[in-house]
Amino acid sequence: MKLCTYTLDGQTRTGIVVDGQVIDSGVTGTMIDLISDWGALKPQLEARAAAGGGVPLASVKLEAPVMRPGKIFAIGLNYADHIEESKMGTPERQVWFTKAQTSVNGPYDPILIAKGTMTNDYEAEMVAVIGKRAKHVSAADAPGYVAGYCVGNDATERLTQHATPQWSLGKSFDTHAPMGPWLTTADEIGDPHRLGIRCFVNGEKRQDSNTKHLVFNLWQQIEHLSAAMTLEPGDVIFTGTPGGIGAAMDPRRFLQPGDVVRIEIDELGHIEGTMQAEA
């Protein structure tokens, strides 16, 4: 099932995407409320989806599926080709940083180039959304804690990122976590470690890989994170980016106003944002 957060006539609600239509979920609250009670709500949502109706997808504004995650974590250096282009060794331990809530952005919204910055970059990533409270979860049990998946762009301001050993500030600029276009539920995807992932800038393919190439797979990521903290419904995990970032090109190719960044993941859809100078 494809679950979305959408705005229509000034009202933001959750819905189900079926055959180019958005069917209102009938659930009060946000996507976090919906996935927190997924077990009880799933039959109701399946019935609504089967009944059809709704409004054309083109008539609504799609928002990030989870507009205000409690936590956003992202793993660095998690594809071999990206590690090589970054001229760094393969990490023995997972390398994590956070992104601010205020970096969340809709799947087709503009991505801001902040005043005074000039090294904005893209990172195509599969995003996983936690579906239930997880603490000390083993890798073997981790699949049962994922609500679903979406497409993400771990947009980054490189100069800020590398100004200090801590990356979070350079990863947390406003609008620098586009996600969507919807949340494809885990039962529809099965094993997420088999999905083609691509990034295009102005139609030019920059990244082209597959989630099977993750150094630390998603289940290992959940095991590692949940050993340190309680993961809660709606928490977001950016699972890593493959090689092909602008900062690794020779010469480097950073994003400029007007550039269009499109990210596709098999079975999850695509997101597309136009770079825009901050007013």
PDB file of C-alpha atoms in Angstrom:
ATOM      1  CA  MET A   1       0.000   0.000   0.000  1.00  0.00           C
ATOM      2  CA  LYS A   2       1.147   3.527  -0.763  1.00  0.00           C
ATOM      3  CA  LEU A   3       0.374   5.956   2.071  1.00  0.00           C
ATOM      4  CA  CYS A   4       0.755   9.685   1.561  1.00  0.00           C
ATOM      5  CA  THR A   5       0.434  12.963   3.388  1.00  0.00           C
ATOM      6  CA  TYR A   6      -1.325  15.473   1.158  1.00  0.00           C
ATOM      7  CA  THR A   7      -2.774  18.966   1.241  1.00  0.00           C
ATOM      8  CA  LEU A   8      -6.037  19.800  -0.514  1.00  0.00           C
ATOM      9  CA  ASP A   9      -8.104  22.978  -0.059  1.00  0.00           C
ATOM     10  CA  GLY A  10      -5.872  24.074   2.806  1.00  0.00           C
ATOM     11  CA  GLN A  11      -6.307  20.824   4.764  1.00  0.00           C
ATOM     12  CA  THR A  12      -3.432  18.387   5.316  1.00  0.00           C
ATOM     13  CA  ARG A  13      -4.429  14.750   5.781  1.00  0.00           C
ATOM     14  CA  THR A  14      -3.211  11.215   5.198  1.00  0.00           C
ATOM     15  CA  GLY A  15      -4.315   9.213   2.199  1.00  0.00           C
ATOM     16  CA  ILE A  16      -3.848   6.125   0.077  1.00  0.00           C
ATOM     17  CA  VAL A  17      -2.488   6.363  -3.469  1.00  0.00           C
ATOM     18  CA  VAL A  18      -4.258   3.986  -5.885  1.00  0.00           C
ATOM     19  CA  ASP A  19      -4.117   4.157  -9.683  1.00  0.00           C
ATOM     20  CA  GLY A  20      -3.411   7.881  -9.877  1.00  0.00           C
ATOM     21  CA  GLN A  21      -5.987   8.760  -7.230  1.00  0.00           C
ATOM     22  CA  VAL A  22      -5.650   9.827  -3.603  1.00  0.00           C
ATOM     23  CA  ILE A  23      -8.238   8.250  -1.320  1.00  0.00           C
ATOM     24  CA  ASP A  24      -8.572   9.876   2.096  1.00  0.00           C
ATOM     25  CA  SER A  25      -7.520   7.469   4.838  1.00  0.00           C
ATOM     26  CA  GLY A  26     -10.334   8.472   7.174  1.00  0.00           C
ATOM     27  CA  VAL A  27      -7.772   8.466   9.992  1.00  0.00           C
ATOM     28  CA  THR A  28      -7.627  11.470  12.287  1.00  0.00           C
ATOM     29  CA  GLY A  29      -4.129  12.789  12.863  1.00  0.00           C
ATOM     30  CA  THR A  30      -0.796  12.501  11.084  1.00  0.00           C
ATOM     31  CA  MET A  31       1.122   9.707   9.393  1.00  0.00           C
ATOM     32  CA  ILE A  32       2.730   8.950  12.746  1.00  0.00           C
ATOM     33  CA  ASP A  33      -0.722   8.327  14.240  1.00  0.00           C
ATOM     34  CA  LEU A  34      -1.610   6.102  11.295  1.00  0.00           C
ATOM     35  CA  ILE A  35       1.472   3.904  11.386  1.00  0.00           C
ATOM     36  CA  SER A  36       1.427   3.730  15.186  1.00  0.00           C
ATOM     37  CA  ASP A  37      -1.910   1.931  14.915  1.00  0.00           C
ATOM     38  CA  TRP A  38      -1.179   0.168  11.631  1.00  0.00           C
ATOM     39  CA  GLY A  39      -2.198  -3.305  12.780  1.00  0.00           C
ATOM     40  CA  ALA A  40      -5.710  -2.179  13.702  1.00  0.00           C
ATOM     41  CA  LEU A  41      -6.131   0.271  10.810  1.00  0.00           C
ATOM     42  CA  LYS A  42      -4.810  -1.851   7.950  1.00  0.00           C
ATOM     43  CA  PRO A  43      -8.120  -3.678   7.210  1.00  0.00           C
ATOM     44  CA  GLN A  44      -9.981  -0.348   7.158  1.00  0.00           C
ATOM     45  CA  LEU A  45      -7.449   1.171   4.781  1.00  0.00           C
ATOM     46  CA  GLU A  46      -7.461  -1.884   2.525  1.00  0.00           C
ATOM     47  CA  ALA A  47     -11.253  -1.622   2.288  1.00  0.00           C
ATOM     48  CA  ARG A  48     -11.046   2.077   1.388  1.00  0.00           C
ATOM     49  CA  ALA A  49      -8.423   1.365  -1.260  1.00  0.00           C
ATOM     50  CA  ALA A  50     -10.548  -1.404  -2.775  1.00  0.00           C
ATOM     51  CA  ALA A  51     -13.619   0.841  -2.878  1.00  0.00           C
ATOM     52  CA  GLY A  52     -11.822   3.338  -5.120  1.00  0.00           C
ATOM     53  CA  GLY A  53     -12.902   6.911  -5.653  1.00  0.00           C
ATOM     54  CA  GLY A  54     -10.836   9.739  -4.246  1.00  0.00           C
ATOM     55  CA  VAL A  55      -9.396  12.704  -6.102  1.00  0.00           C
ATOM     56  CA  PRO A  56      -6.785  12.857  -8.878  1.00  0.00           C
ATOM     57  CA  LEU A  57      -3.223  12.731  -7.579  1.00  0.00           C
ATOM     58  CA  ALA A  58      -2.428  15.766  -9.729  1.00  0.00           C
ATOM     59  CA  SER A  59      -4.995  17.839  -7.814  1.00  0.00           C
ATOM     60  CA  VAL A  60      -3.255  17.564  -4.428  1.00  0.00           C
ATOM     61  CA  LYS A  61       0.051  18.758  -3.028  1.00  0.00           C
ATOM     62  CA  LEU A  62       2.088  15.842  -1.763  1.00  0.00           C
ATOM     63  CA  GLU A  63       3.966  16.547   1.450  1.00  0.00           C
ATOM     64  CA  ALA A  64       6.776  14.560   3.044  1.00  0.00           C
ATOM     65  CA  PRO A  65       5.056  11.361   4.239  1.00  0.00           C
ATOM     66  CA  VAL A  66       6.219  12.086   7.801  1.00  0.00           C
ATOM     67  CA  MET A  67       6.275  15.860   8.124  1.00  0.00           C
ATOM     68  CA  ARG A  68       7.655  16.046  11.666  1.00  0.00           C
ATOM     69  CA  PRO A  69       9.679  12.936  12.507  1.00  0.00           C
ATOM     70  CA  GLY A  70      10.727  12.613  16.123  1.00  0.00           C
ATOM     71  CA  LYS A  71      14.228  11.677  14.990  1.00  0.00           C
ATOM     72  CA  ILE A  72      16.062  11.739  11.665  1.00  0.00           C
ATOM     73  CA  PHE A  73      19.231   9.669  11.506  1.00  0.00           C
ATOM     74  CA  ALA A  74      21.467   9.198   8.476  1.00  0.00           C
ATOM     75  CA  ILE A  75      24.401   6.874   7.968  1.00  0.00           C
ATOM     76  CA  GLY A  76      27.557   8.006   6.201  1.00  0.00           C
ATOM     77  CA  LEU A  77      30.012   6.093   4.020  1.00  0.00           C
ATOM     78  CA  ASN A  78      27.711   3.137   3.414  1.00  0.00           C
ATOM     79  CA  TYR A  79      28.315   2.249  -0.259  1.00  0.00           C
ATOM     80  CA  ALA A  80      31.756   1.016  -1.361  1.00  0.00           C
ATOM     81  CA  ASP A  81      31.930   3.305  -4.403  1.00  0.00           C
ATOM     82  CA  HIS A  82      31.019   6.352  -2.307  1.00  0.00           C
ATOM     83  CA  ILE A  83      33.706   5.437   0.244  1.00  0.00           C
ATOM     84  CA  GLU A  84      36.255   5.166  -2.569  1.00  0.00           C
ATOM     85  CA  GLU A  85      35.346   8.508  -4.127  1.00  0.00           C
ATOM     86  CA  SER A  86      35.476  10.123  -0.671  1.00  0.00           C
ATOM     87  CA  LYS A  87      39.050   8.816  -0.325  1.00  0.00           C
ATOM     88  CA  MET A  88      38.263   7.260   3.033  1.00  0.00           C
ATOM     89  CA  GLY A  89      38.563   3.741   4.407  1.00  0.00           C
ATOM     90  CA  THR A  90      35.615   1.420   4.909  1.00  0.00           C
ATOM     91  CA  PRO A  91      34.306   2.128   8.418  1.00  0.00           C
ATOM     92  CA  GLU A  92      34.607  -0.678  10.953  1.00  0.00           C
ATOM     93  CA  ARG A  93      31.692   0.839  12.830  1.00  0.00           C
ATOM     94  CA  GLN A  94      28.609   2.587  11.519  1.00  0.00           C
ATOM     95  CA  VAL A  95      29.022   6.359  11.086  1.00  0.00           C
ATOM     96  CA  TRP A  96      25.867   8.278  12.058  1.00  0.00           C
ATOM     97  CA  PHE A  97      24.731  11.884  12.044  1.00  0.00           C
ATOM     98  CA  THR A  98      21.401  13.600  12.527  1.00  0.00           C
ATOM     99  CA  LYS A  99      19.354  15.902  10.346  1.00  0.00           C
ATOM    100  CA  ALA A 100      17.118  18.558  11.898  1.00  0.00           C
ATOM    101  CA  GLN A 101      13.322  18.272  11.789  1.00  0.00           C
ATOM    102  CA  THR A 102      13.258  21.583   9.936  1.00  0.00           C
ATOM    103  CA  SER A 103      15.235  20.062   7.054  1.00  0.00           C
ATOM    104  CA  VAL A 104      12.212  17.938   6.065  1.00  0.00           C
ATOM    105  CA  ASN A 105      10.876  18.926   2.653  1.00  0.00           C
ATOM    106  CA  GLY A 106       8.111  17.794   0.326  1.00  0.00           C
ATOM    107  CA  PRO A 107       8.954  15.476  -2.577  1.00  0.00           C
ATOM    108  CA  TYR A 108       8.472  18.142  -5.254  1.00  0.00           C
ATOM    109  CA  ASP A 109       9.172  21.318  -3.281  1.00  0.00           C
ATOM    110  CA  PRO A 110      12.081  23.682  -4.057  1.00  0.00           C
ATOM    111  CA  ILE A 111      15.372  22.959  -2.279  1.00  0.00           C
ATOM    112  CA  LEU A 112      16.926  26.108  -0.891  1.00  0.00           C
ATOM    113  CA  ILE A 113      20.507  27.227  -1.431  1.00  0.00           C
ATOM    114  CA  ALA A 114      21.085  29.154   1.775  1.00  0.00           C
ATOM    115  CA  LYS A 115      22.522  32.663   1.728  1.00  0.00           C
ATOM    116  CA  GLY A 116      26.301  32.650   1.598  1.00  0.00           C
ATOM    117  CA  THR A 117      26.635  28.971   0.578  1.00  0.00           C
ATOM    118  CA  MET A 118      28.052  27.666  -2.671  1.00  0.00           C
ATOM    119  CA  THR A 119      28.783  23.955  -2.176  1.00  0.00           C
ATOM    120  CA  ASN A 120      25.313  22.403  -2.188  1.00  0.00           C
ATOM    121  CA  ASP A 121      25.197  18.753  -3.171  1.00  0.00           C
ATOM    122  CA  TYR A 122      22.768  15.838  -3.577  1.00  0.00           C
ATOM    123  CA  GLU A 123      22.729  12.316  -2.126  1.00  0.00           C
ATOM    124  CA  ALA A 124      20.177   9.787  -3.374  1.00  0.00           C
ATOM    125  CA  GLU A 125      19.052   7.529  -0.527  1.00  0.00           C
ATOM    126  CA  MET A 126      16.475   4.928   0.379  1.00  0.00           C
ATOM    127  CA  VAL A 127      14.634   6.099   3.489  1.00  0.00           C
ATOM    128  CA  ALA A 128      13.117   3.733   6.041  1.00  0.00           C
ATOM    129  CA  VAL A 129      10.389   4.799   8.481  1.00  0.00           C
ATOM    130  CA  ILE A 130      10.069   3.048  11.831  1.00  0.00           C
ATOM    131  CA  GLY A 131       6.632   1.586  12.537  1.00  0.00           C
ATOM    132  CA  LYS A 132       6.754   0.634  16.199  1.00  0.00           C
ATOM    133  CA  ARG A 133       8.783   1.210  19.339  1.00  0.00           C
ATOM    134  CA  ALA A 134      12.183  -0.459  18.996  1.00  0.00           C
ATOM    135  CA  LYS A 135      14.783  -0.939  21.737  1.00  0.00           C
ATOM    136  CA  HIS A 136      17.592  -3.507  21.677  1.00  0.00           C
ATOM    137  CA  VAL A 137      16.231  -5.009  18.464  1.00  0.00           C
ATOM    138  CA  SER A 138      18.354  -7.685  16.790  1.00  0.00           C
ATOM    139  CA  ALA A 139      19.120  -7.558  13.086  1.00  0.00           C
ATOM    140  CA  ALA A 140      17.086 -10.738  12.679  1.00  0.00           C
ATOM    141  CA  ASP A 141      14.003  -9.088  14.190  1.00  0.00           C
ATOM    142  CA  ALA A 142      14.501  -5.655  12.641  1.00  0.00           C
ATOM    143  CA  PRO A 143      12.239  -6.164   9.576  1.00  0.00           C
ATOM    144  CA  GLY A 144       9.226  -6.284  11.880  1.00  0.00           C
ATOM    145  CA  TYR A 145       9.859  -2.737  13.074  1.00  0.00           C
ATOM    146  CA  VAL A 146       9.767  -0.973   9.694  1.00  0.00           C
ATOM    147  CA  ALA A 147       6.531   0.699   8.572  1.00  0.00           C
ATOM    148  CA  GLY A 148       7.722   1.349   5.040  1.00  0.00           C
ATOM    149  CA  TYR A 149      10.079   3.069   2.645  1.00  0.00           C
ATOM    150  CA  CYS A 150      10.336   6.199   0.550  1.00  0.00           C
ATOM    151  CA  VAL A 151      12.790   8.075  -1.648  1.00  0.00           C
ATOM    152  CA  GLY A 152      15.074  10.617  -0.005  1.00  0.00           C
ATOM    153  CA  ASN A 153      17.688  13.227  -0.827  1.00  0.00           C
ATOM    154  CA  ASP A 154      20.273  13.788   1.905  1.00  0.00           C
ATOM    155  CA  ALA A 155      20.999  17.259   0.532  1.00  0.00           C
ATOM    156  CA  THR A 156      24.245  18.601   1.935  1.00  0.00           C
ATOM    157  CA  GLU A 157      26.170  21.854   2.171  1.00  0.00           C
ATOM    158  CA  ARG A 158      29.688  20.454   1.811  1.00  0.00           C
ATOM    159  CA  LEU A 159      31.752  23.363   3.115  1.00  0.00           C
ATOM    160  CA  THR A 160      29.727  23.410   6.331  1.00  0.00           C
ATOM    161  CA  GLN A 161      29.750  19.616   6.558  1.00  0.00           C
ATOM    162  CA  HIS A 162      33.525  19.357   6.458  1.00  0.00           C
ATOM    163  CA  ALA A 163      34.329  22.480   8.466  1.00  0.00           C
ATOM    164  CA  THR A 164      34.312  20.334  11.639  1.00  0.00           C
ATOM    165  CA  PRO A 165      34.390  16.587  12.424  1.00  0.00           C
ATOM    166  CA  GLN A 166      30.654  16.721  13.204  1.00  0.00           C
ATOM    167  CA  TRP A 167      28.511  16.600  10.059  1.00  0.00           C
ATOM    168  CA  SER A 168      25.035  17.376  11.386  1.00  0.00           C
ATOM    169  CA  LEU A 169      25.062  21.125  10.762  1.00  0.00           C
ATOM    170  CA  GLY A 170      26.030  20.730   7.111  1.00  0.00           C
ATOM    171  CA  LYS A 171      23.268  18.159   6.717  1.00  0.00           C
ATOM    172  CA  SER A 172      20.514  20.158   8.433  1.00  0.00           C
ATOM    173  CA  PHE A 173      19.913  23.253   6.330  1.00  0.00           C
ATOM    174  CA  ASP A 174      16.239  24.082   5.822  1.00  0.00           C
ATOM    175  CA  THR A 175      14.611  21.953   3.057  1.00  0.00           C
ATOM    176  CA  HIS A 176      17.630  19.629   2.860  1.00  0.00           C
ATOM    177  CA  ALA A 177      15.716  16.416   3.593  1.00  0.00           C
ATOM    178  CA  PRO A 178      13.217  15.970   0.747  1.00  0.00           C
ATOM    179  CA  MET A 179      11.267  12.721   1.122  1.00  0.00           C
ATOM    180  CA  GLY A 180       8.434  10.941  -0.628  1.00  0.00           C
ATOM    181  CA  PRO A 181       6.528  10.836  -2.800  1.00  0.00           C
ATOM    182  CA  TRP A 182       4.682   8.481  -0.440  1.00  0.00           C
ATOM    183  CA  LEU A 183       5.393   5.740   2.075  1.00  0.00           C
ATOM    184  CA  THR A 184       5.326   2.311   0.433  1.00  0.00           C
ATOM    185  CA  THR A 185       4.484  -0.141   3.188  1.00  0.00           C
ATOM    186  CA  ALA A 186       7.016  -2.789   4.158  1.00  0.00           C
ATOM    187  CA  ASP A 187       4.713  -5.679   3.304  1.00  0.00           C
ATOM    188  CA  GLU A 188       4.584  -4.484  -0.305  1.00  0.00           C
ATOM    189  CA  ILE A 189       8.373  -4.269  -0.662  1.00  0.00           C
ATOM    190  CA  GLY A 190       9.599  -7.323   1.227  1.00  0.00           C
ATOM    191  CA  ASP A 191      13.403  -7.287   1.168  1.00  0.00           C
ATOM    192  CA  PRO A 192      14.502  -3.668   0.540  1.00  0.00           C
ATOM    193  CA  HIS A 193      18.064  -4.697  -0.312  1.00  0.00           C
ATOM    194  CA  ARG A 194      17.411  -5.211  -4.037  1.00  0.00           C
ATOM    195  CA  LEU A 195      16.200  -1.847  -5.317  1.00  0.00           C
ATOM    196  CA  GLY A 196      17.818   0.179  -8.080  1.00  0.00           C
ATOM    197  CA  ILE A 197      18.605   3.765  -7.005  1.00  0.00           C
ATOM    198  CA  ARG A 198      19.442   6.669  -9.339  1.00  0.00           C
ATOM    199  CA  CYS A 199      19.979  10.421  -9.240  1.00  0.00           C
ATOM    200  CA  PHE A 200      19.718  12.824 -12.175  1.00  0.00           C
ATOM    201  CA  VAL A 201      20.692  16.492 -12.303  1.00  0.00           C
ATOM    202  CA  ASN A 202      19.065  18.345 -15.198  1.00  0.00           C
ATOM    203  CA  GLY A 203      18.481  14.964 -16.829  1.00  0.00           C
ATOM    204  CA  GLU A 204      22.122  13.826 -16.523  1.00  0.00           C
ATOM    205  CA  LYS A 205      22.528  10.603 -14.574  1.00  0.00           C
ATOM    206  CA  ARG A 206      24.905  11.174 -11.675  1.00  0.00           C
ATOM    207  CA  GLN A 207      24.263   8.173  -9.404  1.00  0.00           C
ATOM    208  CA  ASP A 208      23.255   4.638 -10.409  1.00  0.00           C
ATOM    209  CA  SER A 209      23.427   1.755  -7.959  1.00  0.00           C
ATOM    210  CA  ASN A 210      21.357  -0.754  -5.997  1.00  0.00           C
ATOM    211  CA  THR A 211      20.513  -1.038  -2.318  1.00  0.00           C
ATOM    212  CA  LYS A 212      22.069  -4.513  -2.317  1.00  0.00           C
ATOM    213  CA  HIS A 213      25.418  -2.709  -2.154  1.00  0.00           C
ATOM    214  CA  LEU A 214      24.885  -1.199   1.315  1.00  0.00           C
ATOM    215  CA  VAL A 215      27.936  -1.845   3.513  1.00  0.00           C
ATOM    216  CA  PHE A 216      25.758  -2.047   6.634  1.00  0.00           C
ATOM    217  CA  ASN A 217      22.281  -3.180   5.660  1.00  0.00           C
ATOM    218  CA  LEU A 218      19.118  -1.698   7.119  1.00  0.00           C
ATOM    219  CA  TRP A 219      18.642  -4.485   9.653  1.00  0.00           C
ATOM    220  CA  GLN A 220      22.155  -3.920  11.005  1.00  0.00           C
ATOM    221  CA  GLN A 221      21.445  -0.197  11.130  1.00  0.00           C
ATOM    222  CA  ILE A 222      18.309  -0.702  13.237  1.00  0.00           C
ATOM    223  CA  GLU A 223      20.154  -3.073  15.558  1.00  0.00           C
ATOM    224  CA  HIS A 224      22.937  -0.521  16.036  1.00  0.00           C
ATOM    225  CA  LEU A 225      20.669   2.489  16.600  1.00  0.00           C
ATOM    226  CA  SER A 226      18.225   0.703  18.896  1.00  0.00           C
ATOM    227  CA  ALA A 227      21.064  -0.396  21.147  1.00  0.00           C
ATOM    228  CA  ALA A 228      21.645   3.261  21.959  1.00  0.00           C
ATOM    229  CA  MET A 229      18.147   4.765  21.919  1.00  0.00           C
ATOM    230  CA  THR A 230      14.495   3.930  21.607  1.00  0.00           C
ATOM    231  CA  LEU A 231      13.285   4.232  18.043  1.00  0.00           C
ATOM    232  CA  GLU A 232       9.657   5.326  17.800  1.00  0.00           C
ATOM    233  CA  PRO A 233       6.944   5.275  15.119  1.00  0.00           C
ATOM    234  CA  GLY A 234       7.693   7.874  12.478  1.00  0.00           C
ATOM    235  CA  ASP A 235      11.428   8.038  13.133  1.00  0.00           C
ATOM    236  CA  VAL A 236      13.314   8.272   9.842  1.00  0.00           C
ATOM    237  CA  ILE A 237      16.506   6.529   8.735  1.00  0.00           C
ATOM    238  CA  PHE A 238      18.470   7.665   5.669  1.00  0.00           C
ATOM    239  CA  THR A 239      20.326   4.483   4.704  1.00  0.00           C
ATOM    240  CA  GLY A 240      23.305   5.859   2.764  1.00  0.00           C
ATOM    241  CA  THR A 241      24.192   7.161  -0.695  1.00  0.00           C
ATOM    242  CA  PRO A 242      26.119   5.531  -3.556  1.00  0.00           C
ATOM    243  CA  GLY A 243      28.983   7.068  -5.508  1.00  0.00           C
ATOM    244  CA  GLY A 244      28.504   9.954  -7.914  1.00  0.00           C
ATOM    245  CA  ILE A 245      28.173  13.008  -5.668  1.00  0.00           C
ATOM    246  CA  GLY A 246      29.089  16.384  -7.100  1.00  0.00           C
ATOM    247  CA  ALA A 247      31.837  16.969  -4.536  1.00  0.00           C
ATOM    248  CA  ALA A 248      33.768  13.939  -5.821  1.00  0.00           C
ATOM    249  CA  MET A 249      33.793  15.005  -9.474  1.00  0.00           C
ATOM    250  CA  ASP A 250      36.837  16.555 -11.147  1.00  0.00           C
ATOM    251  CA  PRO A 251      36.183  19.409 -11.331  1.00  0.00           C
ATOM    252  CA  ARG A 252      33.621  19.492  -8.562  1.00  0.00           C
ATOM    253  CA  ARG A 253      30.070  20.181  -9.695  1.00  0.00           C
ATOM    254  CA  PHE A 254      27.923  21.761  -7.044  1.00  0.00           C
ATOM    255  CA  LEU A 255      24.262  22.635  -7.467  1.00  0.00           C
ATOM    256  CA  GLN A 256      23.185  26.035  -8.756  1.00  0.00           C
ATOM    257  CA  PRO A 257      19.826  27.866  -8.706  1.00  0.00           C
ATOM    258  CA  GLY A 258      17.540  26.333 -11.310  1.00  0.00           C
ATOM    259  CA  ASP A 259      19.168  22.896 -11.266  1.00  0.00           C
ATOM    260  CA  VAL A 260      16.601  20.086 -11.078  1.00  0.00           C
ATOM    261  CA  VAL A 261      17.499  17.085  -8.913  1.00  0.00           C
ATOM    262  CA  ARG A 262      15.484  13.923  -9.534  1.00  0.00           C
ATOM    263  CA  ILE A 263      15.939  10.768  -7.467  1.00  0.00           C
ATOM    264  CA  GLU A 264      14.351   7.441  -8.387  1.00  0.00           C
ATOM    265  CA  ILE A 265      14.183   4.154  -6.514  1.00  0.00           C
ATOM    266  CA  ASP A 266      12.627   1.059  -8.030  1.00  0.00           C
ATOM    267  CA  GLU A 267       9.144   0.336  -6.619  1.00  0.00           C
ATOM    268  CA  LEU A 268       9.211   3.449  -4.423  1.00  0.00           C
ATOM    269  CA  GLY A 269       8.745   6.169  -7.059  1.00  0.00           C
ATOM    270  CA  HIS A 270      10.676   9.403  -7.503  1.00  0.00           C
ATOM    271  CA  ILE A 271      11.123  12.836  -5.983  1.00  0.00           C
ATOM    272  CA  GLU A 272      12.215  15.963  -7.850  1.00  0.00           C
ATOM    273  CA  GLY A 273      13.251  19.347  -6.512  1.00  0.00           C
ATOM    274  CA  THR A 274      14.468  22.548  -8.158  1.00  0.00           C
ATOM    275  CA  MET A 275      17.344  24.338  -6.468  1.00  0.00           C
ATOM    276  CA  GLN A 276      16.344  27.851  -5.450  1.00  0.00           C
ATOM    277  CA  ALA A 277      18.355  30.681  -3.924  1.00  0.00           C
ATOM    278  CA  GLU A 278      17.146  31.602  -0.459  1.00  0.00           C
ATOM    279  CA  ALA A 279      15.397  34.973  -0.454  1.00  0.00           C
TER     280      ALA A 279
END
